[in-house]
Coordinates of C-alpha atoms and ligand atoms in Angstrom, one line a residue:
M1 CA -12.6 4.1 -37.5
P2 CA -12.8 7.7 -36.3
R3 CA -11.7 8.2 -32.7
P4 CA -11.9 11.0 -30.2
D5 CA -9.2 13.3 -31.3
T6 CA -6.2 12.9 -29.0
P7 CA -2.6 11.9 -29.4
A8 CA -1.5 8.3 -28.7
N9 CA -0.1 8.8 -25.2
S10 CA -2.6 11.5 -24.2
Q11 CA -3.4 9.7 -20.9
W12 CA -6.9 10.8 -21.6
W13 CA -8.1 8.7 -18.7
R14 CA -6.2 10.8 -16.1
D15 CA -9.3 13.0 -15.6
A16 CA -12.0 11.4 -17.6
V17 CA -15.6 11.1 -16.4
C18 CA -16.6 7.5 -17.1
Y19 CA -20.2 6.4 -17.1
E20 CA -21.1 2.8 -16.3
I21 CA -23.8 1.4 -18.5
Y22 CA -25.4 -1.7 -16.9
V23 CA -26.4 -2.9 -20.4
R24 CA -29.5 -4.9 -19.2
S25 CA -31.0 -1.8 -17.8
F26 CA -30.0 1.2 -19.9
A27 CA -32.4 1.1 -22.9
D28 CA -34.3 -1.7 -24.7
A29 CA -34.5 -1.2 -28.5
N30 CA -36.0 -4.6 -29.5
G31 CA -38.8 -4.5 -26.9
D32 CA -38.0 -7.7 -25.0
G33 CA -37.8 -5.9 -21.6
V34 CA -34.0 -6.2 -21.5
G35 CA -31.6 -3.4 -22.4
D36 CA -29.4 -4.0 -25.5
L37 CA -26.6 -2.5 -27.6
A38 CA -28.9 -0.9 -30.1
G39 CA -30.8 0.7 -27.2
I40 CA -27.5 2.4 -26.0
R41 CA -26.9 3.7 -29.5
Q42 CA -30.3 5.3 -29.6
R43 CA -29.7 7.0 -26.3
L44 CA -26.2 8.3 -26.9
D45 CA -27.4 11.9 -27.0
H46 CA -28.4 11.7 -23.4
L47 CA -24.7 10.9 -22.6
V48 CA -23.4 13.7 -24.8
R49 CA -25.7 16.2 -23.2
L50 CA -24.7 14.9 -19.8
G51 CA -21.1 15.5 -20.8
V52 CA -19.3 12.2 -20.0
D53 CA -16.0 11.3 -21.7
A54 CA -16.1 7.5 -21.7
L55 CA -18.6 4.7 -21.4
W56 CA -18.0 1.4 -19.6
L57 CA -20.3 -1.4 -20.8
T58 CA -21.0 -4.3 -18.4
P59 CA -20.6 -7.8 -20.0
F60 CA -22.7 -8.4 -23.1
Y61 CA -21.0 -11.7 -24.1
P62 CA -22.8 -15.0 -24.6
S63 CA -23.8 -16.2 -21.2
P64 CA -26.5 -18.3 -19.5
M65 CA -26.9 -15.2 -17.3
A66 CA -26.5 -16.9 -13.9
D67 CA -24.9 -13.7 -12.8
H68 CA -26.3 -11.5 -15.5
G69 CA -23.4 -11.8 -17.8
Y70 CA -20.5 -12.0 -15.4
D71 CA -20.7 -15.7 -16.3
V72 CA -19.1 -15.6 -19.7
A73 CA -19.4 -18.5 -22.1
D74 CA -17.6 -16.9 -25.0
P75 CA -15.6 -13.7 -24.3
R76 CA -15.2 -12.8 -28.0
A77 CA -18.9 -12.6 -29.1
V78 CA -22.2 -10.8 -28.4
D79 CA -25.1 -12.6 -26.7
P80 CA -28.1 -12.4 -29.0
L81 CA -30.1 -11.0 -26.1
F82 CA -28.0 -7.8 -26.4
G83 CA -27.5 -7.8 -30.2
T84 CA -24.7 -8.7 -32.6
L85 CA -21.1 -7.8 -33.2
E86 CA -22.3 -5.4 -35.9
D87 CA -24.4 -3.6 -33.3
F88 CA -21.3 -3.4 -31.1
D89 CA -19.2 -2.0 -34.0
A90 CA -21.9 0.5 -34.8
L91 CA -22.1 1.6 -31.1
V92 CA -18.3 2.1 -30.9
R93 CA -18.4 4.1 -34.2
D94 CA -21.3 6.3 -33.0
A95 CA -19.7 6.9 -29.6
H96 CA -16.4 7.8 -31.1
A97 CA -18.1 10.2 -33.6
R98 CA -19.5 12.0 -30.5
S99 CA -16.0 12.1 -28.8
M100 CA -16.9 9.5 -26.2
R101 CA -14.6 6.5 -25.6
V102 CA -15.8 3.0 -25.0
M103 CA -14.5 0.5 -22.4
V104 CA -15.6 -3.1 -22.1
D105 CA -15.7 -5.4 -19.1
V106 CA -13.5 -8.5 -19.0
V107 CA -14.0 -11.3 -16.5
P108 CA -10.8 -13.2 -16.1
N109 CA -11.2 -14.8 -12.7
H110 CA -13.8 -17.3 -13.9
S111 CA -15.7 -18.4 -16.9
S112 CA -19.3 -19.7 -17.2
S113 CA -19.9 -23.3 -16.5
A114 CA -21.3 -23.3 -20.1
H115 CA -17.9 -22.3 -21.5
P116 CA -16.6 -25.1 -23.9
W117 CA -13.5 -25.5 -21.7
F118 CA -15.6 -26.4 -18.7
L119 CA -17.9 -28.7 -20.6
Q120 CA -14.8 -30.5 -21.9
A121 CA -13.4 -30.7 -18.4
L122 CA -16.6 -32.3 -17.2
A123 CA -16.6 -34.8 -20.1
D124 CA -12.9 -35.7 -19.9
G125 CA -13.0 -36.6 -16.2
P126 CA -10.5 -36.6 -13.3
G127 CA -6.8 -36.4 -14.2
S128 CA -7.5 -35.1 -17.7
A129 CA -5.7 -32.2 -19.3
A130 CA -9.0 -30.3 -19.6
R131 CA -9.5 -30.3 -15.9
E132 CA -6.2 -28.4 -15.4
R133 CA -7.7 -25.2 -16.8
Y134 CA -9.9 -25.0 -13.7
L135 CA -9.4 -25.8 -10.0
F136 CA -10.7 -29.4 -9.7
R137 CA -9.6 -31.3 -6.5
P138 CA -10.6 -34.5 -4.7
G139 CA -12.7 -33.9 -1.6
K140 CA -11.7 -34.5 2.0
G141 CA -12.9 -36.9 4.6
P142 CA -14.4 -40.4 4.1
N143 CA -15.2 -40.9 0.3
G144 CA -14.1 -37.3 -0.3
D145 CA -17.5 -36.1 0.8
D146 CA -16.2 -32.8 2.3
P147 CA -15.0 -29.9 0.2
P148 CA -11.2 -29.6 -0.4
N149 CA -11.0 -26.6 1.9
N150 CA -13.2 -24.2 4.0
W151 CA -13.5 -21.4 1.5
Q152 CA -16.9 -19.7 1.2
S153 CA -18.4 -18.3 -1.9
V154 CA -18.8 -14.5 -2.1
F155 CA -22.5 -15.2 -2.9
G156 CA -22.9 -17.4 0.1
G157 CA -22.4 -21.2 0.7
P158 CA -19.3 -23.2 0.1
A159 CA -16.9 -22.1 -2.7
W160 CA -16.8 -25.7 -4.0
S161 CA -19.3 -27.8 -5.9
R162 CA -19.0 -31.5 -6.5
V163 CA -19.5 -33.1 -9.9
T164 CA -20.9 -36.6 -10.6
D165 CA -17.5 -38.3 -10.8
G166 CA -16.8 -37.2 -7.2
E167 CA -14.3 -34.3 -7.8
W168 CA -14.9 -30.8 -6.6
Y169 CA -14.3 -27.5 -8.4
L170 CA -13.7 -24.1 -7.0
H171 CA -16.1 -21.2 -7.6
L172 CA -15.5 -18.1 -5.6
F173 CA -18.9 -16.8 -6.9
A174 CA -21.8 -18.8 -8.1
P175 CA -21.4 -22.6 -9.0
E176 CA -22.1 -21.4 -12.7
Q177 CA -18.8 -19.4 -12.4
P178 CA -15.9 -21.9 -12.1
D179 CA -12.6 -20.2 -11.3
L180 CA -10.0 -20.5 -14.0
N181 CA -6.5 -21.8 -13.2
W182 CA -4.2 -18.9 -14.0
R183 CA -1.2 -21.1 -13.7
H184 CA -2.2 -22.8 -16.9
P185 CA -0.7 -21.3 -20.1
D186 CA -3.9 -21.7 -22.1
V187 CA -5.8 -19.4 -19.7
A188 CA -3.3 -16.5 -20.1
A189 CA -3.0 -17.0 -23.8
D190 CA -6.7 -17.0 -24.4
Y191 CA -7.2 -13.8 -22.4
E192 CA -4.5 -12.0 -24.4
Q193 CA -6.4 -13.0 -27.5
T194 CA -9.6 -11.6 -26.0
L195 CA -7.9 -8.2 -25.3
R196 CA -6.6 -8.0 -28.9
F197 CA -10.0 -9.0 -30.3
W198 CA -11.7 -6.0 -28.7
L199 CA -8.8 -3.6 -29.1
G200 CA -8.9 -4.4 -32.8
R201 CA -12.6 -3.4 -32.8
G202 CA -11.6 0.0 -31.5
V203 CA -12.3 -0.2 -27.7
D204 CA -10.5 2.3 -25.6
G205 CA -9.9 0.2 -22.5
F206 CA -11.0 -2.6 -20.2
R207 CA -12.7 -2.7 -16.8
I208 CA -11.2 -5.8 -15.2
D209 CA -13.7 -7.7 -13.1
V210 CA -12.3 -9.0 -9.7
A211 CA -8.8 -7.9 -10.8
H212 CA -7.3 -8.9 -7.4
G213 CA -8.5 -12.5 -8.0
L214 CA -7.2 -14.8 -10.7
F215 CA -4.4 -16.5 -8.7
K216 CA -5.0 -18.5 -5.5
A217 CA -2.3 -19.6 -3.0
P218 CA -0.9 -22.8 -4.7
D219 CA -1.8 -25.3 -2.0
L220 CA -5.3 -23.8 -1.5
P221 CA -5.0 -23.6 2.3
D222 CA -7.9 -23.2 4.6
V223 CA -8.7 -19.6 5.7
T224 CA -7.9 -19.0 9.3
A225 CA -10.2 -17.2 11.8
G226 CA -10.2 -13.5 11.4
S227 CA -9.9 -13.5 7.6
S228 CA -12.9 -12.8 5.6
L229 CA -14.3 -13.5 2.1
D230 CA -16.4 -10.4 2.2
L231 CA -15.8 -9.0 -1.3
M232 CA -17.8 -5.9 -0.8
G233 CA -16.2 -4.6 2.4
P234 CA -12.8 -3.2 3.4
R235 CA -10.6 -6.2 4.1
M236 CA -7.2 -5.8 5.5
V237 CA -6.3 -9.5 6.4
P238 CA -4.3 -11.4 3.7
V239 CA -6.3 -14.3 2.4
P240 CA -5.2 -17.1 0.1
M241 CA -7.8 -16.5 -2.6
W242 CA -7.2 -12.8 -3.3
D243 CA -4.3 -10.5 -4.1
Q244 CA -1.6 -13.1 -4.8
P245 CA 1.7 -11.7 -6.0
E246 CA 1.6 -13.6 -9.4
V247 CA -1.3 -11.5 -10.6
H248 CA 1.0 -8.5 -11.2
D249 CA 2.8 -10.2 -14.0
V250 CA -0.5 -10.7 -15.9
Y251 CA -1.1 -7.0 -15.7
R252 CA 2.4 -6.2 -16.9
R253 CA 1.8 -8.3 -20.0
W254 CA -1.6 -6.7 -20.5
H255 CA 0.0 -3.3 -20.2
G256 CA 2.4 -4.3 -23.0
I257 CA -0.5 -5.4 -25.2
C258 CA -2.4 -2.2 -24.8
A259 CA 0.8 -0.3 -25.7
D260 CA 0.6 -1.8 -29.2
Y261 CA -2.5 0.3 -29.9
D262 CA -2.4 3.9 -30.8
N263 CA -5.5 5.1 -28.8
D264 CA -3.9 4.9 -25.4
P265 CA -6.2 2.2 -24.1
V266 CA -6.7 2.1 -20.3
L267 CA -6.8 -0.9 -17.9
V268 CA -9.1 -0.2 -14.9
G269 CA -9.0 -2.8 -12.1
E270 CA -11.9 -3.7 -9.9
V271 CA -9.6 -4.2 -6.8
W272 CA -11.8 -4.8 -3.8
I273 CA -9.0 -4.3 -1.2
G274 CA -9.6 -2.0 1.7
D275 CA -5.9 -0.9 2.2
P276 CA -4.9 1.8 -0.4
R277 CA -1.3 0.6 -0.1
S278 CA -2.2 -2.8 -1.6
V279 CA -4.4 -1.2 -4.2
A280 CA -1.4 1.0 -5.2
R281 CA 0.6 -2.0 -6.2
Y282 CA -1.8 -2.7 -9.1
V283 CA -1.2 0.8 -10.6
R284 CA 2.6 0.8 -10.6
P285 CA 3.8 2.4 -13.9
D286 CA 4.0 -0.8 -15.9
E287 CA 0.7 -2.4 -14.7
L288 CA -2.9 -1.1 -14.7
Q289 CA -3.4 2.6 -15.3
L290 CA -6.3 2.8 -12.9
A291 CA -7.9 0.9 -10.0
F292 CA -11.3 1.6 -8.6
N293 CA -10.9 3.3 -5.3
F294 CA -13.9 2.4 -3.1
G295 CA -13.0 4.6 -0.1
L296 CA -15.8 7.0 -0.7
L297 CA -18.3 4.2 -1.5
F298 CA -17.6 2.7 2.0
S299 CA -17.6 6.0 3.9
R300 CA -20.7 6.9 5.9
W301 CA -21.9 10.5 5.5
D302 CA -19.4 12.0 7.8
C303 CA -16.8 14.8 7.3
A304 CA -13.9 13.0 9.0
A305 CA -14.6 9.8 7.2
Y306 CA -14.7 11.5 3.8
H307 CA -11.6 13.5 4.6
D308 CA -9.6 10.4 5.5
A309 CA -10.8 8.5 2.5
I310 CA -9.8 11.3 0.1
A311 CA -6.5 12.2 1.8
G312 CA -5.5 8.5 2.3
S313 CA -6.0 7.5 -1.3
L314 CA -4.3 10.6 -2.7
R315 CA -1.3 9.9 -0.6
E316 CA -0.9 6.2 -1.4
L317 CA -1.7 6.4 -5.1
G318 CA 0.3 9.6 -5.5
A319 CA 3.3 7.6 -4.1
V320 CA 3.3 5.4 -7.2
G321 CA 2.4 8.3 -9.6
A322 CA -1.1 6.9 -10.4
P323 CA -4.2 9.1 -10.5
T324 CA -6.7 8.3 -7.9
T325 CA -10.1 7.3 -9.2
W326 CA -13.4 8.2 -7.4
V327 CA -16.4 6.0 -7.2
M328 CA -19.5 6.4 -5.1
S329 CA -21.7 3.8 -6.7
N330 CA -21.9 1.0 -9.2
H331 CA -24.1 -2.0 -10.0
D332 CA -23.1 -3.9 -6.9
V333 CA -24.1 -1.5 -4.1
Q334 CA -27.1 0.3 -2.7
R335 CA -28.0 3.4 -4.6
Q336 CA -26.3 6.4 -3.1
A337 CA -29.4 8.6 -2.8
S338 CA -30.8 5.9 -0.4
R339 CA -27.4 5.1 1.3
F340 CA -27.1 8.7 2.5
G341 CA -30.4 8.8 4.3
P342 CA -34.1 8.5 3.7
G343 CA -36.1 10.6 1.2
E344 CA -35.3 14.2 0.9
V345 CA -32.2 14.0 3.2
G346 CA -30.7 11.3 0.9
Q347 CA -31.5 13.4 -2.2
Q348 CA -30.0 16.6 -0.7
R349 CA -26.8 14.7 0.3
A350 CA -26.6 12.9 -3.0
R351 CA -26.6 16.4 -4.7
A352 CA -23.8 17.6 -2.4
A353 CA -21.9 14.4 -2.9
A354 CA -22.1 14.9 -6.7
L355 CA -20.3 18.2 -6.4
L356 CA -17.7 16.8 -4.1
L357 CA -17.0 13.9 -6.4
L358 CA -16.7 16.0 -9.5
A359 CA -14.4 18.5 -7.8
L360 CA -11.8 15.8 -6.9
P361 CA -8.6 15.3 -8.9
G362 CA -8.5 12.4 -11.3
P363 CA -11.0 10.2 -13.1
V364 CA -14.6 9.8 -11.8
F365 CA -16.9 6.8 -12.4
L366 CA -20.6 7.5 -12.4
Y367 CA -23.2 4.7 -12.4
Q368 CA -26.2 5.1 -14.7
G369 CA -29.1 6.6 -12.8
D370 CA -26.9 8.6 -10.4
E371 CA -27.6 11.6 -12.6
L372 CA -31.3 11.1 -12.0
G373 CA -31.0 10.6 -8.3
L374 CA -32.7 7.2 -8.5
P375 CA -33.3 5.6 -5.1
E376 CA -32.7 2.0 -4.3
V377 CA -35.8 0.0 -5.3
H378 CA -37.4 -2.6 -3.0
V379 CA -37.9 -5.3 -5.6
P380 CA -40.6 -7.8 -4.6
D381 CA -39.3 -11.2 -3.4
A382 CA -40.9 -13.0 -6.3
A383 CA -39.1 -10.8 -8.8
L384 CA -35.6 -10.9 -7.3
Q385 CA -33.0 -12.3 -9.7
D386 CA -29.6 -11.8 -8.1
P387 CA -27.9 -15.2 -7.3
I388 CA -27.1 -13.8 -3.9
W389 CA -30.8 -14.0 -3.0
T390 CA -31.0 -17.8 -3.6
R391 CA -27.5 -18.6 -2.4
S392 CA -28.1 -16.9 0.9
G393 CA -31.2 -18.9 1.5
H394 CA -33.4 -15.9 0.9
T395 CA -31.8 -13.8 3.7
I396 CA -29.8 -11.3 1.6
R397 CA -31.8 -9.5 -1.1
G398 CA -28.7 -8.8 -3.2
R399 CA -28.1 -6.1 -5.8
D400 CA -31.3 -6.0 -7.9
G401 CA -32.5 -2.8 -6.2
C402 CA -29.8 -0.7 -7.9
R403 CA -30.2 -2.5 -11.3
V404 CA -33.8 -1.6 -12.1
P405 CA -34.1 -0.2 -15.7
L406 CA -33.6 3.5 -16.3
P407 CA -36.8 5.7 -16.7
W408 CA -36.6 7.8 -19.8
G409 CA -40.0 9.4 -20.0
G410 CA -43.8 9.1 -19.3
D411 CA -45.6 8.6 -16.1
V412 CA -46.0 4.8 -15.8
P413 CA -43.7 1.8 -16.1
P414 CA -41.8 1.0 -18.3
Y415 CA -41.2 4.8 -18.6
E416 CA -40.0 4.5 -22.2
F417 CA -37.3 2.0 -21.3
S418 CA -39.2 -0.5 -23.3
P419 CA -42.2 -0.1 -25.5
P420 CA -45.5 0.4 -23.6
E421 CA -47.0 -2.7 -21.9
V422 CA -43.7 -4.6 -22.0
E423 CA -42.7 -6.2 -18.8
T424 CA -39.1 -5.2 -18.0
W425 CA -36.7 -7.9 -16.6
L426 CA -36.9 -6.3 -13.2
P427 CA -40.2 -4.6 -12.5
M428 CA -40.0 -0.8 -12.4
P429 CA -41.8 1.0 -9.5
T430 CA -44.7 3.3 -9.8
G431 CA -44.1 7.0 -9.0
W432 CA -41.0 7.5 -11.1
G433 CA -42.7 9.9 -13.5
P434 CA -40.9 13.0 -12.0
L435 CA -37.5 11.1 -12.1
T436 CA -37.4 10.4 -15.8
V437 CA -34.8 12.0 -18.1
G438 CA -37.6 13.7 -19.9
A439 CA -39.2 15.1 -16.7
Q440 CA -35.9 16.4 -15.3
S441 CA -34.5 17.9 -18.5
D442 CA -34.4 21.7 -18.5
Q443 CA -35.8 21.8 -14.9
P444 CA -33.1 24.0 -13.2
A445 CA -33.6 22.4 -9.8
S446 CA -33.4 18.8 -11.0
M447 CA -30.6 16.3 -10.2
L448 CA -30.0 15.9 -13.9
E449 CA -29.4 19.6 -14.5
L450 CA -27.1 19.7 -11.5
Y451 CA -25.0 16.9 -13.1
R452 CA -25.1 18.6 -16.5
R453 CA -23.9 21.9 -15.2
A454 CA -21.2 20.3 -12.9
L455 CA -19.8 18.2 -15.8
A456 CA -19.8 21.2 -18.1
L457 CA -17.9 23.3 -15.5
R458 CA -15.5 20.5 -14.8
R459 CA -14.7 20.4 -18.5
A460 CA -14.4 24.2 -18.8
E461 CA -12.4 24.9 -15.7
P462 CA -8.7 24.3 -16.0
A463 CA -8.5 23.9 -12.2
L464 CA -10.8 20.8 -12.2
G465 CA -10.1 17.3 -13.3
D466 CA -6.4 16.2 -13.0
G467 CA -4.1 18.4 -10.8
P468 CA -3.3 19.3 -7.3
L469 CA -5.7 19.6 -4.3
H470 CA -4.9 21.8 -1.3
W471 CA -6.8 21.3 1.9
Q472 CA -7.9 24.5 3.6
S473 CA -7.6 24.6 7.4
A474 CA -11.2 24.1 8.2
E475 CA -12.6 26.6 10.6
H476 CA -15.4 24.2 11.3
G477 CA -14.8 20.5 12.0
D478 CA -17.8 19.4 10.0
V479 CA -16.9 21.1 6.7
L480 CA -14.8 19.6 4.0
D481 CA -12.9 22.4 2.4
F482 CA -10.3 22.3 -0.4
V483 CA -9.0 24.4 -3.3
R484 CA -8.2 23.1 -6.8
P485 CA -5.7 25.6 -8.0
A486 CA -5.5 26.4 -11.8
P487 CA -2.2 26.9 -13.6
D488 CA -3.2 30.5 -14.3
G489 CA -4.1 31.2 -10.7
A490 CA -7.9 31.2 -10.9
G491 CA -8.8 28.2 -8.9
V492 CA -12.0 26.5 -7.6
R493 CA -12.7 26.0 -3.9
C494 CA -15.1 23.3 -2.9
L495 CA -16.9 23.2 0.4
V496 CA -19.2 20.6 1.7
N497 CA -21.2 21.3 4.9
F498 CA -21.7 18.0 6.8
A499 CA -22.9 19.9 10.0
A500 CA -26.5 20.0 11.0
E501 CA -26.4 23.8 10.9
P502 CA -25.6 26.3 8.2
I503 CA -22.1 27.8 8.2
G504 CA -20.9 31.2 7.0
L505 CA -19.9 31.1 3.4
P506 CA -16.3 32.3 2.7
R507 CA -15.5 34.9 0.1
G508 CA -15.6 34.0 -3.5
Q509 CA -18.0 33.9 -6.4
P510 CA -20.3 30.9 -6.3
L511 CA -20.0 28.9 -9.5
L512 CA -22.5 26.2 -8.6
S513 CA -24.1 24.9 -5.5
S514 CA -26.1 21.8 -4.7
A515 CA -28.9 23.8 -3.1
P516 CA -29.9 27.5 -3.1
L517 CA -27.6 29.6 -1.0
P518 CA -29.2 32.0 1.5
T519 CA -27.1 35.2 1.6
G520 CA -23.7 34.5 3.1
Q521 CA -24.5 30.9 4.2
L522 CA -23.8 27.4 3.2
P523 CA -26.8 25.3 4.5
A524 CA -26.5 21.8 6.0
D525 CA -25.9 18.9 3.6
T526 CA -24.9 21.4 0.8
A527 CA -21.8 21.7 -1.4
V528 CA -20.6 24.8 -3.3
W529 CA -17.9 25.5 -5.8
L530 CA -16.5 29.0 -5.4
R531 CA -14.2 30.9 -7.8
V532 CA -11.0 31.9 -5.9
Ligands
GLC1 C1 -17.7 -8.2 -9.8 C2 -18.9 -7.6 -10.5 C3 -20.2 -8.3 -9.9 C4 -20.1 -9.8 -10.2 C5 -18.8 -10.4 -9.7 C6 -18.5 -11.7 -10.2 O1 -17.7 -7.9 -8.5 O2 -19.0 -6.2 -10.4 O3 -21.3 -7.8 -10.5 O4 -21.1 -10.5 -9.6 O5 -17.7 -9.6 -10.0 O6 -18.1 -11.7 -11.6

């Protein structure tokens, strides 16, 4: 199978721009209102023109879809909703022919409750060998009516559900996502088979879901006051359900498996830990190559916050020799254009943030729709699908607002995502005509053209991508200012003005700016790349 043309230990991922495809919402080829693998194939040229190096596909495996595919019933097959294994092979072939790599998502912390192992565990009953693959326990209190400990599910409510014979099982997410017992040899062996299955089909790496999960402290102790189960926030307190030392051996083994393949596959961990020092342990030289670094995603639009997030992660990950990844959004958080502020302010800052992100050293992860400046959508209550909405007793709306299908063209829903008149799995809002790929293409002032130009420059400039970053001593406290030196001396300086007022623009030829530059000035909420 042809592959992007690079030697085996190219470390291609050290400065790759990876694009997250939320498969349900990218493009719908078969007209059922849900995105699919054939749809992605049809739209690959958008990604080529955008200029990304790699694609990360969210789970497309057979699943009851309780968490939209993150509840996997068979990790080595394709759900008919998304297509067939032949569609997958064809997608990999077509992406490789266009010099784009393909990463798939693996979900080792839990399976679906429809996985044959879980069904067998239910059928075989307490004390059976089949129960050992999960975390079944008797309850506490009279008749065992209370859960075995006080852990809460990330999606709300207790992390335990009771089955009809009286035992309880652990699910850190939805009840349909029972946690696997990683101390059981079958679990480890089966996952290694899964990695080899997809590597054999040509994939270039894995995004590892909840990579800091897998192992739980052996006696499953209660969490004490002050610790938190908040997966989506910075969390510094050690907790018994995450970040246990045994997990590192798993990644050492996976590292070894990937080393058997000649395309230099990458392992990228979703490690939701606030402290970069703990994250750094996952990317020691014989473990994962990369871990998502959520520092920027958690930072409010503030110069000091951004500076500290960038400098802190470069320091801690640099100490173990790993590249720092940069992430501002994904399918679990509010769209950045809305996070940065309302309406035009949010758009203006999202443009500046894009130039900042793409000027940083190391791999960048973009989420589909960032390149269109899509805002968070207020999905009507009746249409909400995220399990968080029901599990929180209809108090937390969840993540659907960033998962609405992509608009490709036209003026009315479904904007060529699906054939006309088809109802998409999440409703698409009216008013998105100007945001479609078609409407933004070749419009010099559009978000899409900003991304295209920035990605083309990032690829062409030896100073950008992997390499050093030198902070400039900022003359103004509200300006982020750094230089990316090139080996030949012609570097790129990036400035982002977080102040409310314009600042004087330093000397240097502007290569690209996120907004027009009045003579000699860098306006508020604007970023520029200068040739130095
Ligand atoms: C990860 C995924 C999220 C999913 C959860 C449980 O955080 O990104 O979408 O709900 O894991 O698998």
